[in-house]
Tab-separated table of C-alpha atoms and ligand atoms in Angstrom:
chain	number	residue	atom	x	y	z
A	188	MET	CA	-12.276	15.616	-8.428
A	189	GLU	CA	-15.346	14.814	-6.384
A	190	LEU	CA	-15.609	11.966	-3.880
A	191	TYR	CA	-18.417	10.641	-1.697
A	192	ASN	CA	-18.501	8.764	1.581
A	193	LEU	CA	-19.393	5.101	1.020
A	194	LYS	CA	-21.299	5.057	4.313
A	195	HIS	CA	-23.057	8.415	3.834
A	196	PRO	CA	-23.307	9.064	0.104
A	197	SER	CA	-24.642	12.554	0.736
A	198	GLN	CA	-21.253	13.575	2.190
A	199	LYS	CA	-19.337	14.836	-0.820
A	200	VAL	CA	-15.817	16.250	-0.708
A	201	SER	CA	-13.068	17.485	-3.018
A	202	PHE	CA	-9.753	15.639	-3.384
A	203	THR	CA	-8.078	18.217	-1.133
A	204	GLN	CA	-10.680	17.649	1.576
A	205	ALA	CA	-10.482	13.870	1.211
A	206	VAL	CA	-6.689	13.941	1.559
A	207	LYS	CA	-6.920	16.089	4.676
A	208	LEU	CA	-9.791	14.158	6.276
A	209	GLY	CA	-8.624	10.646	5.419
A	210	LEU	CA	-11.970	9.138	6.449
A	211	GLY	CA	-15.513	10.487	6.235
A	212	LYS	CA	-18.374	10.468	8.734
A	213	ASP	CA	-18.696	7.174	10.673
A	214	ARG	CA	-15.290	6.080	9.353
A	215	GLY	CA	-16.698	5.868	5.845
A	216	LEU	CA	-14.203	5.541	2.997
A	217	PHE	CA	-14.120	8.181	0.288
A	218	PHE	CA	-14.769	6.961	-3.229
A	219	PRO	CA	-14.659	8.893	-6.515
A	220	VAL	CA	-18.015	9.974	-7.906
A	221	SER	CA	-16.715	9.031	-11.348
A	222	ILE	CA	-13.662	7.222	-12.667
A	223	PRO	CA	-11.968	8.955	-15.621
A	224	ARG	CA	-11.686	6.797	-18.725
A	225	LEU	CA	-8.523	7.176	-20.837
A	226	ASP	CA	-8.988	6.474	-24.524
A	227	ASN	CA	-5.428	6.899	-25.768
A	228	ILE	CA	-4.006	3.857	-23.978
A	229	ASP	CA	-1.408	2.894	-26.614
A	230	ALA	CA	0.027	6.397	-26.710
A	231	LEU	CA	0.088	6.477	-22.924
A	232	LEU	CA	1.858	3.134	-22.703
A	233	ALA	CA	4.540	4.449	-25.052
A	234	MET	CA	5.443	7.295	-22.642
A	235	ASP	CA	8.014	7.102	-19.873
A	236	PHE	CA	6.808	6.504	-16.327
A	237	VAL	CA	6.924	10.066	-15.031
A	238	GLU	CA	5.319	11.667	-18.109
A	239	ARG	CA	2.606	9.009	-18.219
A	240	SER	CA	1.939	9.384	-14.472
A	241	LYS	CA	1.381	13.115	-14.957
A	242	ALA	CA	-1.272	12.314	-17.558
A	243	ILE	CA	-2.937	9.622	-15.427
A	244	LEU	CA	-3.068	11.725	-12.273
A	245	GLY	CA	-3.994	14.770	-14.335
A	246	ALA	CA	-7.119	12.928	-15.484
A	247	TRP	CA	-8.198	12.719	-11.845
A	248	LEU	CA	-6.781	15.904	-10.381
A	249	ALA	CA	-6.069	18.589	-12.990
A	250	ASP	CA	-9.557	20.103	-12.731
A	251	GLU	CA	-9.015	20.701	-9.034
A	252	LEU	CA	-5.262	21.305	-8.652
A	253	GLY	CA	-4.249	22.381	-12.145
A	254	GLN	CA	-1.989	20.263	-14.379
A	255	GLU	CA	1.126	22.208	-13.391
A	256	GLN	CA	0.647	21.385	-9.730
A	257	VAL	CA	0.017	17.722	-10.596
A	258	ASP	CA	3.220	17.665	-12.656
A	259	SER	CA	5.319	18.987	-9.821
A	260	LEU	CA	3.806	16.568	-7.268
A	261	VAL	CA	4.594	13.662	-9.578
A	262	GLU	CA	8.147	14.833	-10.243
A	263	ARG	CA	8.944	15.159	-6.561
A	264	ALA	CA	7.276	11.894	-5.519
A	265	PHE	CA	8.318	9.477	-8.281
A	266	ASN	CA	12.069	9.593	-8.481
A	267	PHE	CA	13.168	5.958	-8.503
A	268	GLU	CA	13.169	2.954	-10.835
A	269	LEU	CA	10.554	0.212	-11.172
A	270	PRO	CA	11.857	-2.528	-13.473
A	271	LEU	CA	9.757	-5.449	-14.683
A	272	THR	CA	12.060	-8.436	-14.187
A	273	LYS	CA	11.611	-11.833	-15.749
A	274	ALA	CA	11.308	-14.501	-13.048
A	275	ASP	CA	10.685	-17.401	-15.438
A	276	ASP	CA	9.059	-18.056	-18.822
A	277	ARG	CA	5.589	-16.996	-17.787
A	278	ARG	CA	6.041	-14.833	-14.728
A	279	PHE	CA	7.440	-11.320	-14.327
A	280	CYS	CA	7.967	-9.297	-11.168
A	281	LEU	CA	7.225	-5.575	-11.144
A	282	GLU	CA	9.892	-4.513	-8.640
A	283	LEU	CA	8.355	-1.733	-6.595
A	284	PHE	CA	11.044	-1.771	-3.914
A	285	HIS	CA	13.738	0.539	-5.261
A	286	GLY	CA	12.524	3.607	-3.355
A	287	PRO	CA	14.096	5.054	-0.180
A	288	THR	CA	12.496	2.522	2.212
A	289	LEU	CA	12.656	-0.451	-0.149
A	290	ALA	CA	8.919	-1.145	-0.325
A	291	PHE	CA	6.116	-0.263	-2.717
A	292	LYS	CA	4.576	1.927	-0.039
A	293	ASP	CA	7.120	4.602	-0.968
A	294	PHE	CA	4.981	5.408	-4.037
A	295	GLY	CA	1.816	6.215	-2.108
A	296	ALA	CA	3.493	7.743	0.916
A	297	ARG	CA	5.732	10.079	-1.057
A	298	PHE	CA	2.872	11.293	-3.239
A	299	MET	CA	0.656	11.853	-0.215
A	300	ALA	CA	3.386	13.752	1.645
A	301	GLN	CA	3.835	16.012	-1.375
A	302	CYS	CA	0.066	16.585	-1.552
A	303	LEU	CA	-0.239	17.493	2.126
A	304	ASN	CA	2.850	19.655	1.997
A	305	SER	CA	1.473	21.625	-0.911
A	306	LEU	CA	-1.902	22.271	0.723
A	307	ALA	CA	-1.576	25.526	2.626
A	308	GLN	CA	-1.704	24.945	6.372
A	309	GLU	CA	-1.791	27.381	9.262
A	310	ASP	CA	-1.700	24.653	11.926
A	311	LYS	CA	0.664	21.781	12.354
A	312	LEU	CA	-0.831	18.519	11.097
A	313	THR	CA	-0.446	15.238	12.930
A	314	ILE	CA	-0.201	12.153	10.799
A	315	LEU	CA	-1.418	9.156	12.820
A	316	THR	CA	-1.021	5.796	11.192
A	317	ALA	CA	-0.828	2.102	11.970
A	318	THR	CA	1.631	-0.147	10.219
A	319	SER	CA	1.868	-3.882	9.771
A	320	GLY	CA	5.443	-3.403	8.655
A	321	ASP	CA	6.312	-1.206	5.737
A	322	THR	CA	3.878	1.707	5.858
A	323	GLY	CA	5.639	3.061	8.920
A	324	ALA	CA	8.971	3.346	7.185
A	325	ALA	CA	7.549	4.773	3.991
A	326	VAL	CA	5.437	7.377	5.794
A	327	ALA	CA	8.181	8.323	8.232
A	328	ASP	CA	10.700	8.760	5.421
A	329	ALA	CA	8.281	10.714	3.244
A	330	PHE	CA	7.494	13.220	6.044
A	331	TYR	CA	10.794	13.254	7.958
A	332	GLY	CA	12.002	16.794	8.523
A	333	LEU	CA	8.867	18.585	7.205
A	334	ASP	CA	8.180	21.397	9.656
A	335	LYS	CA	4.390	21.562	9.353
A	336	VAL	CA	3.765	17.876	10.001
A	337	GLN	CA	4.321	15.558	12.968
A	338	VAL	CA	4.062	11.830	12.473
A	339	VAL	CA	2.938	9.147	14.942
A	340	VAL	CA	3.266	5.525	13.856
A	341	LEU	CA	1.689	2.628	15.796
A	342	TYR	CA	2.892	-0.913	15.188
A	343	PRO	CA	2.389	-4.320	16.803
A	344	LYS	CA	5.278	-4.923	19.189
A	345	GLY	CA	7.428	-7.905	18.256
A	346	LYS	CA	5.363	-8.673	15.156
A	347	ILE	CA	7.467	-6.917	12.541
A	348	SER	CA	11.044	-7.694	11.615
A	349	LEU	CA	13.821	-5.931	13.513
A	350	LEU	CA	15.111	-4.260	10.366
A	351	GLN	CA	11.637	-3.075	9.424
A	352	GLU	CA	11.340	-1.609	12.902
A	353	LYS	CA	14.743	0.078	12.714
A	354	MET	CA	13.825	1.829	9.490
A	355	PHE	CA	11.234	4.084	11.093
A	356	THR	CA	11.802	4.028	14.854
A	357	THR	CA	15.323	5.428	14.794
A	358	LEU	CA	14.689	8.746	13.039
A	359	GLY	CA	13.492	10.992	15.882
A	360	ASP	CA	12.781	14.688	15.151
A	361	ASN	CA	9.141	14.930	13.937
A	362	ILE	CA	8.737	11.139	13.757
A	363	HIS	CA	7.203	9.524	16.887
A	364	THR	CA	6.712	5.758	17.132
A	365	VAL	CA	4.665	3.569	19.492
A	366	ALA	CA	5.069	-0.199	19.929
A	367	VAL	CA	1.614	-1.544	20.876
A	368	GLU	CA	1.396	-4.754	22.906
A	369	SER	CA	-1.040	-6.437	20.510
A	370	ASP	CA	-1.610	-7.125	16.805
A	371	PHE	CA	-2.042	-4.903	13.733
A	372	ASP	CA	-5.843	-4.957	13.860
A	373	ALA	CA	-5.660	-3.545	17.416
A	374	CYS	CA	-3.345	-0.785	16.127
A	375	GLN	CA	-5.835	0.036	13.374
A	376	ASP	CA	-8.652	0.149	15.946
A	377	MET	CA	-6.693	2.627	18.078
A	378	VAL	CA	-6.109	4.848	15.061
A	379	LYS	CA	-9.800	4.722	14.205
A	380	ALA	CA	-10.725	5.546	17.820
A	381	ALA	CA	-8.403	8.566	17.723
A	382	PHE	CA	-10.186	9.876	14.642
A	383	GLU	CA	-13.536	9.542	16.454
A	384	ASP	CA	-12.302	11.431	19.505
A	385	SER	CA	-12.876	15.131	18.877
A	386	ASP	CA	-10.232	16.269	21.438
A	387	VAL	CA	-7.586	14.335	19.599
A	388	ARG	CA	-8.877	14.855	16.071
A	389	ASP	CA	-9.352	18.599	16.320
A	390	GLY	CA	-6.738	19.355	18.986
A	391	LEU	CA	-3.938	17.715	17.043
A	392	HIS	CA	-5.307	18.262	13.493
A	393	LEU	CA	-5.208	14.558	12.840
A	394	ASN	CA	-4.646	13.132	9.425
A	395	SER	CA	-4.400	9.505	8.412
A	396	ALA	CA	-1.611	8.250	6.218
A	397	ASN	CA	-3.014	4.759	6.058
A	398	SER	CA	-3.755	3.041	2.789
A	399	ILE	CA	-7.258	4.432	3.245
A	400	ASN	CA	-5.997	7.863	2.144
A	401	ILE	CA	-7.183	8.402	-1.422
A	402	SER	CA	-3.974	10.168	-2.511
A	403	ARG	CA	-1.980	7.001	-1.899
A	404	LEU	CA	-4.316	4.886	-3.967
A	405	LEU	CA	-4.245	7.275	-6.916
A	406	ALA	CA	-0.436	7.296	-6.860
A	407	GLN	CA	-0.426	3.499	-6.978
A	408	VAL	CA	-2.615	3.447	-10.101
A	409	CYS	CA	0.426	4.736	-12.019
A	410	TYR	CA	2.637	1.690	-11.568
A	411	TYR	CA	0.021	-0.681	-12.956
A	412	PHE	CA	0.273	1.227	-16.239
A	413	GLU	CA	4.061	0.914	-16.068
A	414	ALA	CA	3.767	-2.850	-15.485
A	415	VAL	CA	1.619	-3.324	-18.569
A	416	ALA	CA	3.739	-0.917	-20.641
A	417	GLN	CA	6.939	-2.872	-19.940
A	418	PHE	CA	5.155	-6.196	-20.355
A	419	LYS	CA	3.787	-5.299	-23.775
A	420	ARG	CA	7.171	-4.192	-25.070
A	421	ALA	CA	8.314	-7.821	-24.930
A	422	ASN	CA	5.164	-9.948	-24.939
A	423	GLN	CA	1.860	-10.531	-26.694
A	424	GLY	CA	-1.543	-10.388	-25.060
A	425	ASP	CA	-2.679	-8.973	-21.745
A	426	PRO	CA	-1.132	-10.054	-18.444
A	427	VAL	CA	-2.797	-11.557	-15.412
A	428	ILE	CA	-1.703	-9.501	-12.391
A	429	ALA	CA	-1.317	-11.025	-8.914
A	430	VAL	CA	-1.301	-8.667	-5.960
A	431	PRO	CA	0.087	-9.676	-2.554
A	432	SER	CA	-2.693	-8.305	-0.368
A	433	GLY	CA	-3.183	-7.213	3.227
A	434	ASN	CA	-5.347	-4.127	3.547
A	435	PHE	CA	-6.241	-4.323	-0.165
A	436	GLY	CA	-5.191	-0.786	-1.076
A	437	ASN	CA	-2.860	-2.155	-3.724
A	438	LEU	CA	-5.567	-4.229	-5.392
A	439	THR	CA	-7.958	-1.257	-5.228
A	440	ALA	CA	-5.441	0.811	-7.184
A	441	GLY	CA	-5.115	-1.963	-9.772
A	442	LEU	CA	-8.858	-2.056	-10.274
A	443	PHE	CA	-8.921	1.739	-10.698
A	444	ALA	CA	-6.253	1.340	-13.391
A	445	LYS	CA	-8.329	-1.264	-15.200
A	446	ALA	CA	-11.445	0.885	-14.870
A	447	MET	CA	-9.507	3.737	-16.516
A	448	GLY	CA	-8.898	1.478	-19.503
A	449	LEU	CA	-5.684	-0.425	-18.720
A	450	PRO	CA	-5.724	-3.840	-20.408
A	451	VAL	CA	-5.368	-6.422	-17.639
A	452	LYS	CA	-6.672	-9.934	-18.218
A	453	ARG	CA	-7.686	-10.390	-14.582
A	454	PHE	CA	-6.483	-9.765	-11.059
A	455	VAL	CA	-5.512	-12.373	-8.510
A	456	ALA	CA	-5.836	-11.370	-4.864
A	457	ALA	CA	-3.116	-13.327	-3.079
A	458	THR	CA	-3.015	-13.581	0.714
A	459	ASN	CA	-1.273	-15.624	3.374
A	460	SER	CA	-3.358	-17.622	5.858
A	461	ASN	CA	-5.134	-14.402	6.849
A	462	ASP	CA	-7.452	-15.345	4.028
A	463	THR	CA	-10.751	-13.589	4.726
A	464	VAL	CA	-11.012	-12.420	1.118
A	465	PRO	CA	-10.153	-15.671	-0.723
A	466	ARG	CA	-12.654	-17.505	1.487
A	467	TYR	CA	-15.264	-14.814	0.810
A	468	LEU	CA	-14.710	-15.024	-2.949
A	469	ALA	CA	-15.110	-18.803	-2.767
A	470	ASP	CA	-18.229	-19.082	-0.599
A	471	GLY	CA	-19.757	-15.602	-0.268
A	472	GLN	CA	-19.358	-15.615	3.531
A	473	TRP	CA	-17.529	-12.659	5.109
A	474	SER	CA	-16.133	-14.325	8.232
A	475	PRO	CA	-12.826	-12.853	9.455
A	476	LYS	CA	-10.892	-14.980	11.923
A	477	ALA	CA	-8.369	-13.735	14.485
A	478	THR	CA	-5.215	-12.404	12.799
A	479	VAL	CA	-2.364	-14.898	12.721
A	480	ALA	CA	1.324	-13.986	12.480
A	481	THR	CA	2.987	-15.216	9.275
A	482	LEU	CA	6.273	-14.957	7.369
A	483	SER	CA	4.637	-12.352	5.112
A	484	ASN	CA	3.776	-10.133	8.061
A	485	ALA	CA	2.825	-7.010	6.093
A	486	MET	CA	-0.200	-9.000	4.920
A	487	ASP	CA	-1.297	-10.120	8.407
A	488	VAL	CA	-4.665	-8.410	8.190
A	489	ALA	CA	-7.918	-10.225	8.890
A	490	GLU	CA	-10.287	-7.317	8.218
A	491	PRO	CA	-8.944	-5.419	5.222
A	492	SER	CA	-10.147	-1.836	5.418
A	493	ASN	CA	-10.140	-1.192	1.649
A	494	TRP	CA	-12.462	-4.070	0.819
A	495	PRO	CA	-15.607	-1.879	0.496
A	496	ARG	CA	-13.803	0.079	-2.216
A	497	VAL	CA	-13.008	-3.110	-4.107
A	498	GLU	CA	-16.661	-4.130	-4.093
A	499	THR	CA	-17.766	-0.637	-5.084
A	500	ILE	CA	-15.491	-0.562	-8.144
A	501	MET	CA	-16.654	-4.012	-9.240
A	502	GLU	CA	-20.261	-2.862	-8.949
A	503	ALA	CA	-19.693	0.495	-10.616
A	504	MET	CA	-18.023	-1.219	-13.592
A	505	ASN	CA	-20.556	-4.036	-13.768
A	506	TRP	CA	-17.790	-6.553	-13.234
A	507	PRO	CA	-19.038	-9.661	-11.431
A	508	LEU	CA	-17.115	-10.358	-8.227
A	509	SER	CA	-16.384	-13.805	-9.635
A	510	GLU	CA	-13.888	-12.140	-12.035
A	511	LEU	CA	-11.605	-11.678	-9.036
A	512	VAL	CA	-9.541	-14.723	-8.204
A	513	GLY	CA	-8.590	-15.234	-4.545
A	514	VAL	CA	-5.734	-17.427	-3.363
A	515	GLY	CA	-4.757	-17.865	0.308
A	516	LEU	CA	-1.467	-19.647	0.944
A	517	SER	CA	0.066	-21.365	3.975
A	518	GLU	CA	3.486	-20.845	5.515
A	519	GLN	CA	4.755	-23.966	3.835
A	520	ASP	CA	3.473	-22.754	0.444
A	521	THR	CA	5.299	-19.477	1.059
A	522	VAL	CA	8.649	-21.139	1.671
A	523	GLU	CA	8.167	-23.456	-1.311
A	524	ALA	CA	7.268	-20.496	-3.508
A	525	LEU	CA	10.419	-18.619	-2.454
A	526	ASP	CA	12.510	-21.687	-3.078
A	527	GLU	CA	10.970	-22.367	-6.483
A	528	LEU	CA	11.648	-18.791	-7.620
A	529	TYR	CA	15.200	-18.928	-6.307
A	530	ARG	CA	15.966	-22.179	-8.088
A	531	GLY	CA	14.647	-20.579	-11.269
A	532	GLY	CA	17.163	-17.755	-10.783
A	533	TYR	CA	15.022	-15.114	-9.076
A	534	LEU	CA	15.620	-13.995	-5.498
A	535	SER	CA	12.381	-12.795	-3.902
A	536	GLU	CA	10.789	-12.380	-0.458
A	537	PRO	CA	7.690	-13.885	1.190
A	538	HIS	CA	5.014	-11.359	0.037
A	539	ALA	CA	5.905	-11.355	-3.635
A	540	ALA	CA	6.516	-15.106	-3.547
A	541	ILE	CA	2.917	-15.668	-2.439
A	542	ALA	CA	1.669	-13.670	-5.412
A	543	ALA	CA	4.036	-15.506	-7.776
A	544	LYS	CA	2.741	-18.830	-6.524
A	545	ALA	CA	-0.861	-17.633	-6.833
A	546	LEU	CA	-0.121	-16.984	-10.524
A	547	SER	CA	1.223	-20.470	-11.198
A	548	LEU	CA	-1.737	-21.997	-9.390
A	549	THR	CA	-4.341	-20.092	-11.406
A	550	MET	CA	-2.941	-19.266	-14.864
A	551	SER	CA	-3.706	-21.482	-17.825
A	552	ALA	CA	-0.821	-22.732	-20.001
A	553	ASP	CA	-1.193	-19.970	-22.602
A	554	GLU	CA	-1.212	-17.092	-20.110
A	555	GLN	CA	1.534	-14.878	-18.716
A	556	GLY	CA	1.441	-13.010	-15.475
A	557	ILE	CA	2.937	-10.216	-13.436
A	558	PHE	CA	3.317	-10.391	-9.662
A	559	LEU	CA	4.022	-7.242	-7.700
A	560	GLY	CA	7.338	-7.151	-5.851
A	561	THR	CA	6.206	-5.203	-2.808
A	562	ALA	CA	9.414	-5.311	-0.728
A	563	HIS	CA	13.161	-5.762	-1.159
A	564	PRO	CA	14.320	-9.291	-0.190
A	565	ALA	CA	16.756	-7.830	2.346
A	566	LYS	CA	13.863	-6.310	4.294
A	567	PHE	CA	12.970	-9.890	5.191
A	568	LYS	CA	16.537	-11.028	5.614
A	569	GLU	CA	16.017	-13.615	8.374
A	570	VAL	CA	13.108	-15.336	6.637
A	571	VAL	CA	14.753	-15.364	3.226
A	572	GLU	CA	18.108	-16.583	4.538
A	573	GLN	CA	16.483	-19.369	6.490
A	574	ALA	CA	14.133	-20.457	3.728
A	575	LEU	CA	16.850	-20.539	1.082
A	576	ALA	CA	19.895	-21.362	3.214
A	577	ILE	CA	21.813	-18.401	1.800
A	578	GLU	CA	23.287	-15.188	3.173
A	579	LEU	CA	22.051	-11.819	2.007
A	580	GLU	CA	23.951	-8.604	1.974
A	581	LEU	CA	22.250	-5.578	3.469
A	582	PRO	CA	21.606	-2.763	1.027
A	583	SER	CA	22.955	0.633	2.088
A	584	GLU	CA	19.529	1.897	3.202
A	585	LEU	CA	19.393	-0.843	5.842
A	586	GLN	CA	23.096	-0.765	6.697
A	587	ALA	CA	22.639	2.826	7.760
A	588	VAL	CA	19.964	2.096	10.398
A	589	LYS	CA	20.879	-1.315	11.698
A	590	ASP	CA	22.885	-0.202	14.743
A	591	LYS	CA	20.820	2.851	15.683
A	592	PRO	CA	18.721	2.724	18.876
A	593	ILE	CA	14.940	2.247	18.684
A	594	LEU	CA	13.212	5.365	20.036
A	595	SER	CA	9.673	3.950	20.396
A	596	ALA	CA	7.348	4.317	23.368
A	597	GLU	CA	5.576	1.103	24.450
A	598	LEU	CA	1.858	1.048	25.228
A	599	PRO	CA	-0.908	-1.522	25.789
A	600	ALA	CA	-3.769	-1.661	23.255
A	601	ASP	CA	-5.744	0.919	25.227
A	602	PHE	CA	-6.988	4.099	23.563
A	603	ALA	CA	-7.048	6.135	26.789
A	604	ARG	CA	-3.325	5.485	27.243
A	605	LEU	CA	-2.614	6.448	23.649
A	606	LYS	CA	-4.589	9.672	24.013
A	607	ALA	CA	-2.630	10.688	27.119
A	608	HIS	CA	0.617	9.830	25.365
A	609	LEU	CA	-0.241	11.907	22.305
A	610	PHE	CA	-0.970	15.020	24.338
A	611	GLU	CA	2.189	14.544	26.389
A	612	THR	CA	4.505	14.164	23.428
A	613	LEU	CA	2.918	16.393	20.791
A	614	ALA	CA	0.975	19.248	22.313
B	151	LIG	C1	1.587	-3.343	2.804
B	151	LIG	C2	2.200	-4.508	2.133
B	151	LIG	C3	1.417	-5.421	1.417
B	151	LIG	C4	-0.081	-5.337	1.378
B	151	LIG	O1	-0.558	-4.243	0.638
B	151	LIG	P1	-2.074	-3.750	0.797
B	151	LIG	O2	-2.192	-2.563	-0.058
B	151	LIG	O3	-2.251	-3.422	2.260
B	151	LIG	O4	-2.949	-4.886	0.392
B	151	LIG	C5	2.069	-6.436	0.732
B	151	LIG	N1	3.411	-6.576	0.783
B	151	LIG	C6	4.196	-5.727	1.468
B	151	LIG	C7	5.660	-5.958	1.496
B	151	LIG	C8	3.620	-4.664	2.169
B	151	LIG	O5	4.400	-3.820	2.843
């Protein structure tokens, strides 16, 4: 597989290099030189998830890694269920939250960890990543205990739920966490600054596990095929798919799936009031505002870093940008959406509920849609309980961490302080 840097197209790298580097020169995103087209879609959709995922990822990676290697990465990474559950007559939820940290980020993080682990390394790698909520847990869990990798996770202090925080800050061992006294965008900026600082980058063999890492996006392509496969077993036609979006890695993966030949009627990019993209799709003006904290905090991103990839796919496929539907919803919409789903018999959480609502607002009467269930309702226990006036039981994954102490360091949003901290704790 060959990729190029969107900012410096002459920089070309292999998949292995792209996984290790994360970002290219000048923070440019890597993008595939070509997107493989699958022509046996019906046969693929008939396969089970793991077998089909081997074929999908093989189409990208077998020439570089060999199909056997791809098979074993897939087997080790994808070992949990992803049911498509009927929410009402026209809407289905692809539940991506049955992995070890109860969020869809387990797919990408586990595949990436397997990739990095299988690339021979003489020196210890440092994974440095920022999280707006769930990435931290997924990455920490995927790498916990690996002896050739240390992990540092930055997150905005007080802006993620306590249970989310407990899931990745209580592990210890090779997992280091930093609560930053600012918002997620500031955390992302500090990560980017670290990658530009040669002392840190080279001294600590930095690697990013953010949704910018291409291995995560390729892993996520697989569940879009599963969504359509399950949908078509029970329904006619092609589904509309609504993606609850923050950094837009998830939507990028969906567009890759469609570019490979997956029949999807259209995509809906659903956001909370951090609605840079829906506003851009409506009026053509890219004008991010300051990030605001919402109930769907994993989507509190004003400047989504994967957006250039979205535009590049649309261009490469000759799809007009107007084929993408953007919907930005308020806090009140979010609560109403949760309530409406619950009254219809489906318990959800704020992120998925936004996507579900975006479907009902944009589908015509003869269409059916899938919204992605990106997190387990219990991960957003307080919000869900308050919105629905119910009590939720904690699943065992959360029960196990709820009384453990948080081991995070606390730092201001100041790169110099982070740099000093990294050398103190890791070197
Ligand atoms: C990360 C996350 C999102 C946003 O996904 P992106 O790929 O960043 O757009 C949505 N919902 C949940 C629960 C998340 O953790």
